[in-house]
């Protein structure tokens, strides 16, 4: 099978580097990159902007009819528009992360975004990252990788990322947020965070970005040969 036709599901917890690795793999292998977490962050951002509490389930469900999300690709980069506004920068805050975890537990939100994701996956030649790609969105993906790292390692990376962007954050707060989000994501009733039965688990503590990308590319090359 041509490696450029593979469908790759890249799952894992917050801060494991899924998005960064997926972008690098997409660029190296010529795949379309789909950041599904951005979709949930965008729904969460809408709720935050409109003063809706992250756990006000009924209000969130009622507001979905007013949410318009568009994915576009410009120069190989995914652009996310919320009601016509490019929100690529705004969905990367800690508040958006918190809201994303909360709204992602709501079955109606997941159903709202499911069709968009599956339509893209059906085209093939994609790498999609999130928390339930291999179990729900692309259960028939040719390759499923569950990428993870210890909470301390993930907090260190997240702290570095945020401080380099000029945000004032505390490492202990970042670690606490990651541990809390792991608990939320793994214990939710709808599509809990867990590796697919046929996923390859990749613990990337001690791996830099290039090394992590190389591991996934090697897994893709091996899988392409067997298809």
XYZ file of C-alpha atoms in Angstrom:
227
model
C 0.000 0.000 0.000
C 1.211 3.508 -0.803
C 2.204 5.177 2.472
C 0.436 8.335 1.267
C -2.890 6.488 1.334
C -2.651 5.320 4.933
C -5.135 6.437 7.540
C -3.235 6.998 10.777
C -4.960 7.409 14.157
C -2.777 9.097 16.762
C -4.336 9.080 20.234
C -3.051 9.992 23.654
C -3.460 12.216 26.720
C -3.058 15.975 26.933
C 0.538 17.146 26.554
C 1.884 13.968 24.947
C 2.837 15.879 21.813
C 0.209 14.318 19.542
C -0.502 17.432 17.504
C 3.138 18.401 17.002
C 4.130 14.870 16.052
C 1.127 14.505 13.737
C 1.968 17.752 11.953
C 5.566 16.623 11.447
C 4.518 13.208 10.192
C 1.980 14.760 7.812
C 4.607 17.088 6.364
C 7.163 14.296 5.977
C 4.786 11.712 4.494
C 2.508 13.966 2.474
C -0.635 13.234 4.499
C -3.504 15.561 5.398
C -3.300 16.510 9.066
C -6.555 16.757 11.030
C -6.347 18.171 14.566
C -9.586 16.868 16.070
C -8.776 18.354 19.459
C -9.022 21.761 17.815
C -12.653 21.035 17.017
C -13.508 20.382 20.664
C -11.495 23.395 21.747
C -13.473 25.472 19.273
C -16.812 24.288 20.650
C -15.496 25.019 24.142
C -14.322 28.468 23.088
C -17.789 29.294 21.786
C -19.295 28.354 25.144
C -16.709 30.363 27.077
C -17.216 33.403 24.838
C -20.950 33.266 25.460
C -20.701 32.894 29.230
C -21.876 29.282 29.325
C -20.405 27.238 32.174
C -18.223 24.308 31.085
C -20.513 21.869 32.905
C -23.877 23.413 32.008
C -24.721 20.441 29.789
C -28.239 21.481 28.789
C -27.122 24.996 27.857
C -24.196 23.626 25.835
C -26.439 21.243 23.903
C -28.939 24.027 23.201
C -26.150 26.277 21.909
C -24.789 23.755 19.381
C -27.244 24.904 16.720
C -25.501 28.279 16.770
C -21.987 26.853 16.435
C -20.476 26.937 12.950
C -17.023 25.365 12.501
C -15.081 25.280 9.259
C -11.794 23.476 8.574
C -9.625 24.820 5.780
C -6.088 24.118 4.611
C -3.821 26.958 3.589
C -0.209 26.226 2.645
C -0.497 22.835 4.328
C -1.723 24.332 7.613
C -5.106 23.612 9.153
C -7.181 26.738 9.697
C -10.084 26.592 12.155
C -12.870 29.131 11.810
C -15.596 29.621 14.417
C -18.621 31.424 13.001
C -16.347 32.840 10.315
C -13.510 33.916 12.662
C -10.035 32.344 12.530
C -9.593 31.159 16.126
C -6.347 29.215 15.707
C -4.581 31.256 18.378
C -7.444 31.552 20.841
C -8.131 27.822 21.137
C -4.671 27.093 22.574
C -5.233 28.697 25.985
C -5.608 26.826 29.272
C -9.250 27.949 29.413
C -9.962 26.428 25.999
C -8.215 23.232 27.097
C -10.366 23.038 30.223
C -13.565 23.632 28.265
C -12.560 21.094 25.598
C -12.228 18.360 28.200
C -15.613 19.250 29.697
C -17.634 19.487 26.473
C -16.013 16.378 25.005
C -17.809 14.282 27.632
C -21.199 15.288 26.208
C -22.524 12.712 23.686
C -24.396 15.394 21.731
C -21.179 17.377 21.219
C -19.323 14.288 20.036
C -22.141 13.440 17.618
C -22.116 17.042 16.399
C -18.442 16.731 15.396
C -18.362 13.062 14.402
C -19.566 13.413 10.811
C -17.051 16.157 9.982
C -14.196 13.987 11.158
C -15.352 10.788 9.462
C -15.957 12.509 6.114
C -12.339 13.662 6.104
C -11.029 10.247 7.201
C -12.928 8.464 4.427
C -10.745 10.170 1.830
C -7.631 8.342 3.057
C -4.131 9.740 3.238
C -4.776 11.370 6.608
C -3.282 11.484 10.065
C -5.739 12.440 12.752
C -4.918 13.060 16.394
C -7.198 13.149 19.405
C -8.399 10.911 22.199
C -10.821 8.516 20.511
C -9.604 8.387 16.916
C -8.676 4.713 16.902
C -11.656 3.640 18.990
C -14.476 5.782 17.553
C -13.578 8.099 14.667
C -11.346 5.781 12.585
C -11.786 2.278 14.045
C -10.677 0.839 10.690
C -7.524 2.950 10.367
C -4.572 1.080 8.902
C -2.322 2.273 11.755
C -3.235 3.252 15.314
C -0.648 4.724 17.668
C -1.294 5.666 21.305
C 1.367 8.198 22.233
C 1.873 9.022 25.901
C 4.363 10.188 28.545
C 4.392 10.623 32.317
C 2.322 13.520 33.702
C 5.526 15.210 34.921
C 7.098 15.039 31.467
C 3.959 16.342 29.812
C 3.675 19.175 32.337
C 7.295 20.144 31.724
C 6.686 20.348 27.972
C 3.447 22.290 28.394
C 5.050 24.724 30.837
C 7.903 25.341 28.406
C 5.485 25.862 25.513
C 3.341 28.371 27.404
C 6.222 30.366 28.859
C 7.866 30.594 25.453
C 4.612 32.155 24.226
C 4.897 34.756 26.961
C 2.146 33.367 29.185
C 2.598 33.584 32.949
C 2.020 30.096 34.357
C 3.082 27.989 37.315
C 4.518 24.511 36.715
C 2.602 22.966 39.631
C -0.645 24.403 38.269
C 0.091 22.976 34.823
C 0.841 19.546 36.340
C -2.337 19.659 38.413
C -4.355 20.570 35.319
C -2.871 17.664 33.341
C -3.564 15.145 36.111
C -7.135 16.425 36.446
C -7.668 16.263 32.700
C -6.304 12.706 32.527
C -8.860 11.721 35.163
C -11.695 13.457 33.313
C -10.777 12.011 29.942
C -10.230 8.436 31.124
C -13.315 8.237 33.344
C -15.930 9.838 31.070
C -18.754 7.534 30.014
C -18.660 8.510 26.336
C -15.519 7.517 24.378
C -13.099 7.463 27.346
C -9.407 7.947 26.689
C -7.805 4.535 26.194
C -5.686 2.762 23.569
C -7.568 0.839 20.895
C -7.125 -2.911 21.268
C -4.917 -2.977 18.166
C -3.028 0.257 18.871
C 0.739 0.442 19.271
C 1.561 2.221 22.551
C 4.496 4.632 22.232
C 5.837 6.120 25.492
C 7.921 9.085 24.373
C 9.573 10.225 27.611
C 13.077 11.308 26.632
C 12.258 11.560 22.924
C 12.583 14.905 21.204
C 10.220 15.891 18.406
C 12.356 14.572 15.549
C 12.823 11.211 17.264
C 9.087 10.880 17.929
C 8.264 11.696 14.313
C 10.812 9.144 13.143
C 9.208 6.404 15.269
C 5.757 7.033 13.776
C 7.134 7.216 10.224
C 8.880 3.862 10.729
C 5.653 2.322 12.010
C 3.854 3.685 8.938
C 6.454 2.270 6.576
C 6.158 -1.164 8.157
C 2.376 -1.093 8.025
C 2.324 0.058 4.391
C 4.421 -2.981 3.428
C 1.880 -5.368 4.928
C -1.156 -3.843 3.220
